[in-house]
Amino acid sequence: MTITLDSLEPALSVRQVLTLERVLAGEPEVVAGASHLDRPVRWVHVAEAADVGVMLTGGEMVLTTGVLLAGDEDKQAEYVRSLHRAEAAAVVLGLGRAFPAAPDVMRRAAERCGLPMVVLHRPFPFAELTEEVQSRLVRRKFAAVSLSEAVRTELTALITAGAPLQRLLDEVARHSACPVVVTNLAHRVLGTAGERPAVDDVLRDWERIARQAGGTEGDGWIRAELGGRGERWGRIVLCGYRGDTATGRLLADRAAEALVLHRMLGGGTACSWEEQSAQSLLTDLVSGVVPARQLLPRARAAGLPVNRRTFVPLVVRDGDPARLERLLRLLGLPGLVAELADGATAVLLSLPRDQDAGALAAHFATRLRTETGPEHTVVAAAEPRAAWDDVPTGLREAQHVADAVADSSAVLDLPPVVRLKDVHLRGLVRLLRDDPHVQSFAERELDGLLRETDEDLLSVLRTYLATGRNKSRTAQLHHVSRPALYRRLESIQVRLGVDLDDFEQAASVHIALLAHDAQQQ
């Protein structure tokens, strides 16, 4: 059976100890420090010595009859002060022969120190109280150790099986029953896990939470550092963890160990986690599966400025994501970069509204093509978007433009930034390629060639139409003589039943061929 945090008893506080059945039998009364009853009790210690403080390590509930303190008010006051210095959780005084009532000196000293002081009005065997509390604490510690080992075993198994970062975070979130966030040292979110609404609530207020998570722990924000060999490179944060802090730290530490191991064995870097985070966000934006409005907290937490910005969606063909990241940093352009499918990389620029988005996109594309060569890189763009909700449509439009010129022979003739108006008929056909009517049209027009799948004739036809029916250029590109080309063109016309010298028929075949090629990609 898997142990989860929900199955563990909450940590015992002074207040909870006082509600135990065996303690209630002693008629406990809080006479000082009532505002500090939520202190955790680490252990219960029976001690009569006046200098008991030197034997404590903090967090103990000290039980005493005060037999060695009776009649000496200085000792009584010092006894309480020594417990305070030792950071004891509370002091419990059993009333009886030594003290028939709570001594004022001890009560006043405890109130000044903020130390909870409890008196028991009925005789009470301290052994029963220590047995009850100690057994509960031991069970708690055993359960925490069991949880720690269970988490370590499960996370190690996932790493050995080659599981991605997200799978590990999902497992940590399942055990902690709260949102889990991984960040770099700049508080940029690299990964999240947990119930989506709760995660979104955390990310929506991430700037404040990041400051809190980076400082002292409190209110359930528990963090563990990520790093090795003396270098820190990130942290994992349990956000709003509802269990006791000690167990939360234990879980966070096990998770941190696993994440460091995952990074080492995967050969990756913290930057690669940033790339995965950007890829997940941009992929969700492109797909449209998740509404853009729901992705806004993730974008903000990932470090993308989103308030009063102009968004420029770009898609780069055959672009190296690392090179694009470096270029954005060099030019000082805020944005996200993520590799999509089929050699395409999405770049989402976020620019101040008073800047010329078109000019900056063109500058970025020109620098990129200068570095890589214009014959190797196509930068496709949609028109700038002023609203975040319009970004998914823009990214899909940029991807469509990039696809439309992917197999074009005219890359060198294109502007630095290619837009929908630059791809003309090829762009329209790409846009409609999945339409059943367009598919039927392409098959009907090219049936004579597709039936026998003559790739050589298809290639000749493709070149002939792309060159504007220039026979000399087509013969040159296919390394054949003009008479040989004429024979092939004649064969094509016979099989298709068309006259390629007729503009309308040639245009119809050209459109069908563009649609056919678009459907194959």
Short mmCIF file of C-alpha atoms in Angstrom, two decimals:
data_model
loop_
_atom_site.label_atom_id
_atom_site.label_comp_id
_atom_site.label_asym_id
_atom_site.label_seq_id
_atom_site.Cartn_x
_atom_site.Cartn_y
_atom_site.Cartn_z
CA MET A 1 0.00 0.00 0.00
CA THR A 2 1.31 3.46 -0.89
CA ILE A 3 1.54 5.82 2.06
CA THR A 4 0.30 9.34 1.32
CA LEU A 5 0.43 12.39 3.53
CA ASP A 6 -3.31 12.28 4.02
CA SER A 7 -2.91 8.98 5.86
CA LEU A 8 -0.57 10.47 8.49
CA GLU A 9 -1.71 11.90 11.81
CA PRO A 10 -1.16 15.67 12.13
CA ALA A 11 1.82 16.76 14.24
CA LEU A 12 1.04 17.02 17.96
CA SER A 13 0.91 20.56 19.28
CA VAL A 14 0.65 21.61 22.91
CA ARG A 15 -3.02 22.30 22.33
CA GLN A 16 -3.58 18.78 20.93
CA VAL A 17 -1.72 17.12 23.79
CA LEU A 18 -4.05 18.86 26.23
CA THR A 19 -7.08 17.34 24.48
CA LEU A 20 -5.87 13.75 24.87
CA GLU A 21 -8.20 11.66 26.99
CA ARG A 22 -5.56 10.75 29.55
CA VAL A 23 -4.57 14.40 29.97
CA LEU A 24 -8.18 15.55 30.35
CA ALA A 25 -8.48 13.19 33.31
CA GLY A 26 -6.00 15.44 35.14
CA GLU A 27 -8.19 18.54 34.61
CA PRO A 28 -5.54 20.66 32.86
CA GLU A 29 -5.67 24.46 33.05
CA VAL A 30 -3.54 26.83 30.97
CA VAL A 31 -2.33 29.55 33.33
CA ALA A 32 0.24 31.29 31.08
CA GLY A 33 1.30 31.48 27.43
CA ALA A 34 -2.17 30.66 26.09
CA SER A 35 -1.35 32.33 22.77
CA HIS A 36 1.48 29.85 22.11
CA LEU A 37 -0.40 26.56 22.40
CA ASP A 38 0.18 25.65 18.74
CA ARG A 39 3.86 24.98 19.34
CA PRO A 40 4.82 21.48 18.12
CA VAL A 41 5.76 18.95 20.77
CA ARG A 42 8.85 16.99 19.76
CA TRP A 43 9.12 14.94 22.94
CA VAL A 44 7.84 14.68 26.53
CA HIS A 45 10.35 14.89 29.36
CA VAL A 46 9.78 14.35 33.11
CA ALA A 47 12.25 16.39 35.13
CA GLU A 48 12.42 17.80 38.66
CA ALA A 49 15.94 19.26 38.51
CA ALA A 50 16.10 23.02 38.81
CA ASP A 51 18.61 23.25 35.94
CA VAL A 52 16.56 21.07 33.56
CA GLY A 53 17.17 23.48 30.68
CA VAL A 54 20.70 22.18 30.10
CA MET A 55 19.28 18.71 29.35
CA LEU A 56 16.87 19.87 26.63
CA THR A 57 17.35 20.36 22.89
CA GLY A 58 14.11 22.19 22.11
CA GLY A 59 10.51 21.23 21.51
CA GLU A 60 10.04 19.24 24.72
CA MET A 61 6.97 19.33 26.91
CA VAL A 62 8.41 19.21 30.45
CA LEU A 63 6.40 17.55 33.25
CA THR A 64 7.20 18.38 36.87
CA THR A 65 5.71 18.37 40.37
CA GLY A 66 8.02 21.25 41.40
CA VAL A 67 9.11 19.39 44.51
CA LEU A 68 12.63 20.86 44.29
CA LEU A 69 11.34 24.36 43.64
CA ALA A 70 8.96 24.79 46.55
CA GLY A 71 9.78 27.65 48.89
CA ASP A 72 12.38 29.29 46.59
CA GLU A 73 10.89 31.92 44.29
CA ASP A 74 14.25 32.66 42.64
CA LYS A 75 14.58 29.00 41.65
CA GLN A 76 11.00 28.99 40.38
CA ALA A 77 11.60 32.00 38.12
CA GLU A 78 14.97 30.67 36.89
CA TYR A 79 13.40 27.27 36.17
CA VAL A 80 10.93 28.89 33.76
CA ARG A 81 13.62 31.10 32.18
CA SER A 82 15.88 28.08 31.61
CA LEU A 83 13.04 26.26 29.83
CA HIS A 84 12.50 29.33 27.65
CA ARG A 85 16.21 29.51 26.78
CA ALA A 86 16.15 25.81 25.85
CA GLU A 87 13.11 26.48 23.58
CA ALA A 88 10.88 24.03 25.42
CA ALA A 89 7.38 23.62 24.01
CA ALA A 90 5.59 23.91 27.38
CA VAL A 91 5.80 23.14 31.07
CA VAL A 92 3.16 21.06 32.88
CA LEU A 93 3.00 21.35 36.69
CA GLY A 94 1.20 18.69 38.66
CA LEU A 95 -0.44 20.33 41.70
CA GLY A 96 -0.09 18.54 45.03
CA ARG A 97 2.05 18.72 48.15
CA ALA A 98 4.67 21.04 46.62
CA PHE A 99 2.23 23.46 45.03
CA PRO A 100 -1.49 23.29 45.88
CA ALA A 101 -2.04 26.12 43.33
CA ALA A 102 -0.15 27.63 40.42
CA PRO A 103 2.75 29.67 41.88
CA ASP A 104 2.49 33.32 40.85
CA VAL A 105 6.24 33.67 40.27
CA MET A 106 6.32 30.83 37.75
CA ARG A 107 3.10 31.96 36.12
CA ARG A 108 4.32 35.55 35.65
CA ALA A 109 7.72 34.40 34.34
CA ALA A 110 6.06 32.02 31.86
CA GLU A 111 3.74 34.78 30.63
CA ARG A 112 6.68 37.14 30.11
CA CYS A 113 8.61 34.46 28.19
CA GLY A 114 5.64 33.32 26.14
CA LEU A 115 6.06 29.78 27.48
CA PRO A 116 2.79 27.81 27.80
CA MET A 117 2.33 26.76 31.43
CA VAL A 118 -0.29 24.17 32.34
CA VAL A 119 -1.31 22.94 35.78
CA LEU A 120 -3.05 19.64 36.49
CA HIS A 121 -5.65 19.93 39.24
CA ARG A 122 -6.04 16.21 39.84
CA PRO A 123 -3.27 13.71 40.64
CA PHE A 124 -2.06 12.27 37.37
CA PRO A 125 0.51 9.55 36.62
CA PHE A 126 3.06 11.27 34.41
CA ALA A 127 4.04 7.88 33.02
CA GLU A 128 0.66 7.56 31.30
CA LEU A 129 1.06 10.93 29.60
CA THR A 130 4.60 10.24 28.44
CA GLU A 131 3.58 6.81 27.17
CA GLU A 132 0.63 8.22 25.20
CA VAL A 133 2.51 11.12 23.62
CA GLN A 134 5.72 9.19 22.95
CA SER A 135 3.86 6.38 21.22
CA ARG A 136 2.04 8.86 19.01
CA LEU A 137 5.28 10.65 18.14
CA VAL A 138 7.06 7.37 17.40
CA ARG A 139 4.22 6.29 15.12
CA ARG A 140 4.44 9.65 13.42
CA LYS A 141 8.18 9.37 12.88
CA PHE A 142 7.87 5.82 11.60
CA ALA A 143 5.17 6.85 9.16
CA ALA A 144 7.28 9.79 7.97
CA VAL A 145 10.30 7.53 7.41
CA SER A 146 8.10 5.04 5.56
CA LEU A 147 6.75 7.83 3.39
CA SER A 148 10.26 9.06 2.69
CA GLU A 149 11.41 5.63 1.56
CA ALA A 150 8.27 5.06 -0.49
CA VAL A 151 8.73 8.36 -2.32
CA ARG A 152 12.43 7.71 -2.89
CA THR A 153 11.73 4.22 -4.26
CA GLU A 154 8.95 5.36 -6.58
CA LEU A 155 10.87 8.35 -7.94
CA THR A 156 14.02 6.30 -8.48
CA ALA A 157 12.02 3.71 -10.40
CA LEU A 158 10.59 6.44 -12.63
CA ILE A 159 14.04 7.85 -13.31
CA THR A 160 15.41 4.40 -14.14
CA ALA A 161 12.54 3.90 -16.57
CA GLY A 162 13.43 7.16 -18.34
CA ALA A 163 10.36 9.09 -17.19
CA PRO A 164 10.26 12.81 -18.09
CA LEU A 165 10.41 15.58 -15.52
CA GLN A 166 6.64 16.06 -15.57
CA ARG A 167 6.04 12.46 -14.50
CA LEU A 168 8.28 12.92 -11.46
CA LEU A 169 6.54 16.13 -10.47
CA ASP A 170 3.13 14.47 -10.82
CA GLU A 171 4.24 11.78 -8.37
CA VAL A 172 5.51 14.36 -5.87
CA ALA A 173 2.22 16.26 -6.13
CA ARG A 174 0.26 13.06 -5.55
CA HIS A 175 2.14 12.40 -2.30
CA SER A 176 2.07 15.99 -1.06
CA ALA A 177 -1.57 16.68 -2.05
CA CYS A 178 -0.65 20.26 -2.95
CA PRO A 179 0.70 22.16 -5.98
CA VAL A 180 4.37 21.58 -6.74
CA VAL A 181 6.50 24.13 -8.58
CA VAL A 182 10.08 23.88 -9.84
CA THR A 183 11.90 27.15 -10.56
CA ASN A 184 15.33 28.39 -11.50
CA LEU A 185 17.18 30.82 -9.23
CA ALA A 186 15.41 33.76 -10.88
CA HIS A 187 12.05 32.26 -9.80
CA ARG A 188 11.15 31.45 -13.41
CA VAL A 189 8.80 28.47 -13.39
CA LEU A 190 10.26 25.40 -15.10
CA GLY A 191 7.58 22.88 -14.21
CA THR A 192 4.38 22.44 -12.21
CA ALA A 193 2.19 19.60 -11.01
CA GLY A 194 -0.98 19.17 -9.02
CA GLU A 195 -4.65 19.82 -9.54
CA ARG A 196 -4.92 22.34 -12.36
CA PRO A 197 -7.17 24.89 -10.62
CA ALA A 198 -4.91 24.92 -7.55
CA VAL A 199 -1.78 25.26 -9.71
CA ASP A 200 -3.35 28.12 -11.66
CA ASP A 201 -4.20 29.89 -8.39
CA VAL A 202 -0.56 29.62 -7.33
CA LEU A 203 0.80 30.84 -10.68
CA ARG A 204 -1.67 33.71 -10.82
CA ASP A 205 -0.01 35.21 -7.74
CA TRP A 206 3.43 33.80 -8.42
CA GLU A 207 5.44 36.99 -7.91
CA ARG A 208 4.34 37.25 -4.29
CA ILE A 209 4.63 33.53 -3.68
CA ALA A 210 8.10 33.44 -5.23
CA ARG A 211 9.32 36.03 -2.77
CA GLN A 212 7.77 34.07 0.08
CA ALA A 213 9.17 30.75 -1.14
CA GLY A 214 12.61 32.28 -1.48
CA GLY A 215 12.70 33.35 2.17
CA THR A 216 11.54 31.75 5.37
CA GLU A 217 9.04 28.93 5.26
CA GLY A 218 5.54 29.46 6.53
CA ASP A 219 1.90 28.86 5.82
CA GLY A 220 2.74 25.60 4.07
CA TRP A 221 5.33 26.94 1.59
CA ILE A 222 8.15 24.41 1.82
CA ARG A 223 11.18 24.53 -0.44
CA ALA A 224 14.28 22.48 -1.15
CA GLU A 225 17.29 23.62 -3.12
CA LEU A 226 18.39 21.93 -6.35
CA GLY A 227 22.06 21.72 -7.17
CA GLY A 228 25.29 19.85 -6.69
CA ARG A 229 29.05 20.28 -6.39
CA GLY A 230 28.59 23.50 -4.50
CA GLU A 231 26.37 25.12 -7.13
CA ARG A 232 22.65 25.81 -6.82
CA TRP A 233 20.58 26.06 -9.99
CA GLY A 234 16.96 25.90 -8.85
CA ARG A 235 14.48 24.90 -6.19
CA ILE A 236 11.34 22.84 -5.72
CA VAL A 237 8.47 24.36 -3.75
CA LEU A 238 5.52 22.63 -2.10
CA CYS A 239 2.84 25.33 -2.23
CA GLY A 240 0.33 25.35 0.60
CA TYR A 241 1.31 21.99 2.06
CA ARG A 242 -1.23 21.08 4.76
CA GLY A 243 0.77 18.57 6.81
CA ASP A 244 3.38 19.28 9.46
CA THR A 245 6.46 21.17 8.35
CA ALA A 246 8.95 18.45 9.28
CA THR A 247 7.27 15.85 7.08
CA GLY A 248 6.89 18.41 4.30
CA ARG A 249 10.62 19.15 4.41
CA LEU A 250 11.33 15.43 4.29
CA LEU A 251 9.17 15.04 1.20
CA ALA A 252 10.68 18.12 -0.47
CA ASP A 253 14.19 16.80 0.20
CA ARG A 254 13.37 13.42 -1.36
CA ALA A 255 11.89 15.18 -4.38
CA ALA A 256 14.97 17.42 -4.72
CA GLU A 257 17.29 14.40 -4.59
CA ALA A 258 15.30 12.76 -7.37
CA LEU A 259 15.28 15.86 -9.57
CA VAL A 260 19.04 16.30 -9.23
CA LEU A 261 19.53 12.63 -10.10
CA HIS A 262 17.16 12.99 -13.06
CA ARG A 263 19.21 15.89 -14.37
CA MET A 264 22.52 14.08 -13.90
CA LEU A 265 21.45 10.83 -15.53
CA GLY A 266 19.61 12.59 -18.33
CA GLY A 267 22.66 14.62 -19.22
CA GLY A 268 20.44 17.69 -19.32
CA THR A 269 20.80 21.14 -17.83
CA ALA A 270 18.56 23.53 -16.00
CA CYS A 271 18.23 25.37 -19.31
CA SER A 272 16.78 22.25 -20.93
CA TRP A 273 14.04 22.30 -18.29
CA GLU A 274 13.33 25.89 -19.29
CA GLU A 275 13.04 24.73 -22.89
CA GLN A 276 10.65 21.97 -21.86
CA SER A 277 8.53 24.49 -19.96
CA ALA A 278 8.38 26.84 -22.97
CA GLN A 279 7.67 23.92 -25.29
CA SER A 280 4.77 22.74 -23.17
CA LEU A 281 3.29 26.25 -23.01
CA LEU A 282 3.66 27.06 -26.72
CA THR A 283 2.46 23.62 -27.79
CA ASP A 284 -0.68 24.10 -25.71
CA LEU A 285 -1.16 27.53 -27.26
CA VAL A 286 -0.76 26.22 -30.82
CA SER A 287 -3.03 23.23 -30.28
CA GLY A 288 -5.84 25.29 -28.79
CA VAL A 289 -6.75 22.39 -26.48
CA VAL A 290 -6.37 24.67 -23.46
CA PRO A 291 -7.99 28.12 -23.73
CA ALA A 292 -5.43 30.90 -23.95
CA ARG A 293 -6.88 32.63 -20.89
CA GLN A 294 -6.11 29.57 -18.75
CA LEU A 295 -2.51 29.57 -19.97
CA LEU A 296 -1.89 33.20 -19.01
CA PRO A 297 -0.71 32.39 -15.43
CA ARG A 298 1.77 29.85 -16.82
CA ALA A 299 3.13 32.39 -19.30
CA ARG A 300 3.54 35.03 -16.60
CA ALA A 301 5.24 32.56 -14.23
CA ALA A 302 7.55 31.41 -17.05
CA GLY A 303 8.95 34.94 -17.19
CA LEU A 304 7.05 36.27 -20.23
CA PRO A 305 5.80 39.86 -19.80
CA VAL A 306 2.06 39.83 -20.53
CA ASN A 307 0.63 43.15 -19.31
CA ARG A 308 0.11 45.84 -21.98
CA ARG A 309 2.29 44.06 -24.53
CA THR A 310 2.29 43.39 -28.25
CA PHE A 311 2.79 39.71 -29.09
CA VAL A 312 4.58 38.71 -32.30
CA PRO A 313 4.11 35.01 -33.19
CA LEU A 314 6.99 33.61 -35.27
CA VAL A 315 7.80 30.15 -36.60
CA VAL A 316 11.34 29.44 -37.80
CA ARG A 317 12.05 26.55 -40.14
CA ASP A 318 15.25 24.61 -39.44
CA GLY A 319 16.18 26.94 -36.59
CA ASP A 320 18.25 25.77 -33.63
CA PRO A 321 16.31 26.66 -30.43
CA ALA A 322 19.51 27.34 -28.50
CA ARG A 323 20.72 29.72 -31.23
CA LEU A 324 17.36 31.50 -31.22
CA GLU A 325 17.46 31.86 -27.41
CA ARG A 326 20.94 33.37 -27.59
CA LEU A 327 19.89 35.78 -30.33
CA LEU A 328 16.87 36.96 -28.32
CA ARG A 329 19.11 37.64 -25.33
CA LEU A 330 21.67 39.42 -27.52
CA LEU A 331 19.01 41.69 -29.02
CA GLY A 332 17.27 42.20 -25.69
CA LEU A 333 13.94 40.87 -26.98
CA PRO A 334 11.69 39.23 -24.34
CA GLY A 335 10.17 36.00 -25.61
CA LEU A 336 9.77 32.25 -25.42
CA VAL A 337 11.33 29.70 -27.75
CA ALA A 338 10.14 26.12 -28.20
CA GLU A 339 10.79 23.41 -30.75
CA LEU A 340 7.65 22.14 -32.44
CA ALA A 341 7.27 19.19 -34.80
CA ASP A 342 8.86 18.69 -38.25
CA GLY A 343 11.83 21.00 -37.81
CA ALA A 344 9.81 24.07 -36.84
CA THR A 345 10.59 26.27 -33.84
CA ALA A 346 8.05 28.68 -32.37
CA VAL A 347 9.18 32.07 -31.09
CA LEU A 348 6.72 34.28 -29.23
CA LEU A 349 7.98 37.84 -28.80
CA SER A 350 6.47 40.07 -26.12
CA LEU A 351 7.19 43.72 -26.87
CA PRO A 352 6.20 47.03 -25.26
CA ARG A 353 3.31 48.60 -27.15
CA ASP A 354 5.29 51.73 -27.99
CA GLN A 355 7.86 49.75 -30.01
CA ASP A 356 7.66 48.93 -33.72
CA ALA A 357 6.86 45.21 -33.61
CA GLY A 358 7.29 44.74 -37.36
CA ALA A 359 10.70 46.41 -37.43
CA LEU A 360 11.98 44.42 -34.44
CA ALA A 361 10.76 41.13 -35.95
CA ALA A 362 12.48 42.01 -39.23
CA HIS A 363 15.70 42.90 -37.38
CA PHE A 364 15.60 39.56 -35.55
CA ALA A 365 15.02 37.65 -38.80
CA THR A 366 17.77 39.52 -40.66
CA ARG A 367 20.32 38.81 -37.93
CA LEU A 368 19.30 35.16 -37.88
CA ARG A 369 19.56 34.76 -41.67
CA THR A 370 22.93 36.55 -41.62
CA GLU A 371 24.24 33.95 -39.15
CA THR A 372 22.76 30.86 -40.77
CA GLY A 373 22.48 31.82 -44.43
CA PRO A 374 19.23 32.83 -46.17
CA GLU A 375 19.00 29.53 -48.00
CA HIS A 376 18.75 27.65 -44.69
CA THR A 377 16.31 29.69 -42.62
CA VAL A 378 12.73 30.81 -43.10
CA VAL A 379 11.18 33.12 -40.52
CA ALA A 380 7.39 33.11 -40.82
CA ALA A 381 5.22 35.52 -38.87
CA ALA A 382 1.64 36.42 -38.19
CA GLU A 383 0.50 39.98 -37.73
CA PRO A 384 1.22 41.31 -34.22
CA ARG A 385 -1.45 40.58 -31.60
CA ALA A 386 -2.46 43.11 -28.96
CA ALA A 387 -4.59 40.62 -27.01
CA TRP A 388 -3.30 37.44 -25.38
CA ASP A 389 -6.42 35.54 -26.45
CA ASP A 390 -5.40 36.08 -30.10
CA VAL A 391 -1.94 34.55 -29.69
CA PRO A 392 -2.96 30.91 -30.49
CA THR A 393 -4.49 31.99 -33.82
CA GLY A 394 -1.34 33.96 -34.57
CA LEU A 395 0.95 31.03 -33.84
CA ARG A 396 -1.12 28.74 -36.06
CA GLU A 397 -1.03 31.33 -38.84
CA ALA A 398 2.76 31.63 -38.57
CA GLN A 399 3.08 27.84 -38.62
CA HIS A 400 0.85 27.70 -41.69
CA VAL A 401 3.04 30.27 -43.49
CA ALA A 402 6.21 28.37 -42.55
CA ASP A 403 4.70 25.13 -43.88
CA ALA A 404 3.65 26.85 -47.10
CA VAL A 405 7.24 27.80 -47.95
CA ALA A 406 8.88 24.68 -46.53
CA ASP A 407 9.27 23.05 -49.94
CA SER A 408 9.39 26.25 -51.99
CA SER A 409 12.29 26.72 -54.36
CA ALA A 410 12.05 30.49 -53.93
CA VAL A 411 13.33 30.83 -50.35
CA LEU A 412 16.07 33.21 -51.46
CA ASP A 413 13.50 35.53 -53.02
CA LEU A 414 11.41 35.82 -49.87
CA PRO A 415 11.60 38.79 -47.47
CA PRO A 416 13.36 38.30 -44.10
CA VAL A 417 9.97 37.83 -42.43
CA VAL A 418 7.45 35.87 -44.49
CA ARG A 419 3.79 36.63 -43.91
CA LEU A 420 0.55 35.23 -45.22
CA LYS A 421 0.46 37.71 -48.12
CA ASP A 422 3.87 36.47 -49.31
CA VAL A 423 2.86 32.84 -49.90
CA HIS A 424 0.01 33.59 -52.32
CA LEU A 425 -1.66 30.54 -53.86
CA ARG A 426 0.61 28.07 -52.10
CA GLY A 427 -0.51 29.48 -48.76
CA LEU A 428 -4.18 29.22 -49.65
CA VAL A 429 -3.81 25.62 -50.75
CA ARG A 430 -1.94 24.79 -47.54
CA LEU A 431 -4.72 26.34 -45.53
CA LEU A 432 -7.35 24.23 -47.31
CA ARG A 433 -5.38 21.02 -47.70
CA ASP A 434 -7.52 19.03 -45.24
CA ASP A 435 -10.78 20.01 -46.88
CA PRO A 436 -12.36 16.84 -48.43
CA HIS A 437 -13.39 18.81 -51.51
CA VAL A 438 -9.81 19.94 -52.10
CA GLN A 439 -8.56 16.38 -51.60
CA SER A 440 -11.08 15.04 -54.10
CA PHE A 441 -10.15 17.77 -56.58
CA ALA A 442 -6.42 16.93 -56.34
CA GLU A 443 -7.01 13.20 -56.81
CA ARG A 444 -9.35 13.79 -59.73
CA GLU A 445 -7.01 16.18 -61.57
CA LEU A 446 -3.86 14.04 -61.04
CA ASP A 447 -5.47 10.64 -61.26
CA GLY A 448 -3.60 9.67 -64.44
CA LEU A 449 -0.25 10.12 -62.72
CA LEU A 450 -1.17 9.07 -59.18
CA ARG A 451 -2.69 5.78 -60.32
CA GLU A 452 0.72 4.56 -61.52
CA THR A 453 2.65 6.61 -58.94
CA ASP A 454 5.16 7.80 -61.51
CA GLU A 455 7.33 10.02 -59.30
CA ASP A 456 9.62 10.98 -62.17
CA LEU A 457 6.77 12.47 -64.20
CA LEU A 458 5.33 14.14 -61.10
CA SER A 459 8.71 15.73 -60.41
CA VAL A 460 8.98 17.00 -64.00
CA LEU A 461 5.44 18.40 -63.84
CA ARG A 462 6.18 20.08 -60.50
CA THR A 463 9.31 21.79 -61.84
CA TYR A 464 7.68 22.77 -65.14
CA LEU A 465 4.78 24.52 -63.40
CA ALA A 466 6.97 26.09 -60.67
CA THR A 467 9.22 27.67 -63.33
CA GLY A 468 6.26 29.22 -65.10
CA ARG A 469 6.25 26.50 -67.83
CA ASN A 470 9.84 27.33 -68.82
CA LYS A 471 10.93 24.28 -70.80
CA SER A 472 14.58 25.25 -71.06
CA ARG A 473 14.89 25.78 -67.31
CA THR A 474 13.01 22.56 -66.58
CA ALA A 475 15.28 20.53 -68.88
CA GLN A 476 18.33 22.09 -67.23
CA LEU A 477 17.14 21.33 -63.70
CA HIS A 478 16.38 17.69 -64.59
CA HIS A 479 19.58 17.24 -66.61
CA VAL A 480 17.78 16.05 -69.74
CA SER A 481 17.74 17.21 -73.32
CA ARG A 482 14.86 19.30 -74.60
CA PRO A 483 13.57 16.50 -76.87
CA ALA A 484 13.55 14.15 -73.87
CA LEU A 485 11.65 16.76 -71.86
CA TYR A 486 9.12 17.20 -74.66
CA ARG A 487 8.43 13.45 -74.63
CA ARG A 488 7.85 13.50 -70.88
CA LEU A 489 5.55 16.49 -71.06
CA GLU A 490 3.60 14.79 -73.82
CA SER A 491 3.25 11.67 -71.69
CA ILE A 492 2.01 13.80 -68.79
CA GLN A 493 -0.60 15.52 -70.93
CA VAL A 494 -1.84 12.22 -72.32
CA ARG A 495 -2.18 10.65 -68.87
CA LEU A 496 -3.93 13.67 -67.41
CA GLY A 497 -5.97 14.44 -70.50
CA VAL A 498 -5.02 18.13 -70.44
CA ASP A 499 -3.24 20.69 -72.60
CA LEU A 500 -0.53 22.33 -70.50
CA ASP A 501 -0.24 25.14 -73.04
CA ASP A 502 -3.74 26.19 -72.03
CA PHE A 503 -3.39 28.60 -69.10
CA GLU A 504 -6.60 27.59 -67.32
CA GLN A 505 -5.90 23.85 -67.59
CA ALA A 506 -2.28 24.33 -66.48
CA ALA A 507 -3.45 26.44 -63.53
CA SER A 508 -5.95 23.76 -62.52
CA VAL A 509 -3.24 21.07 -62.60
CA HIS A 510 -0.85 23.36 -60.68
CA ILE A 511 -3.38 23.90 -57.90
CA ALA A 512 -4.09 20.17 -57.74
CA LEU A 513 -0.37 19.42 -57.49
CA LEU A 514 0.11 21.99 -54.72
CA ALA A 515 -2.79 20.43 -52.82
CA HIS A 516 -1.40 16.93 -53.33
CA ASP A 517 2.05 17.98 -52.05
CA ALA A 518 0.50 19.77 -49.07
CA GLN A 519 -1.44 16.64 -48.13
CA GLN A 520 1.73 14.56 -48.15
CA GLN A 521 3.45 16.73 -45.53
#
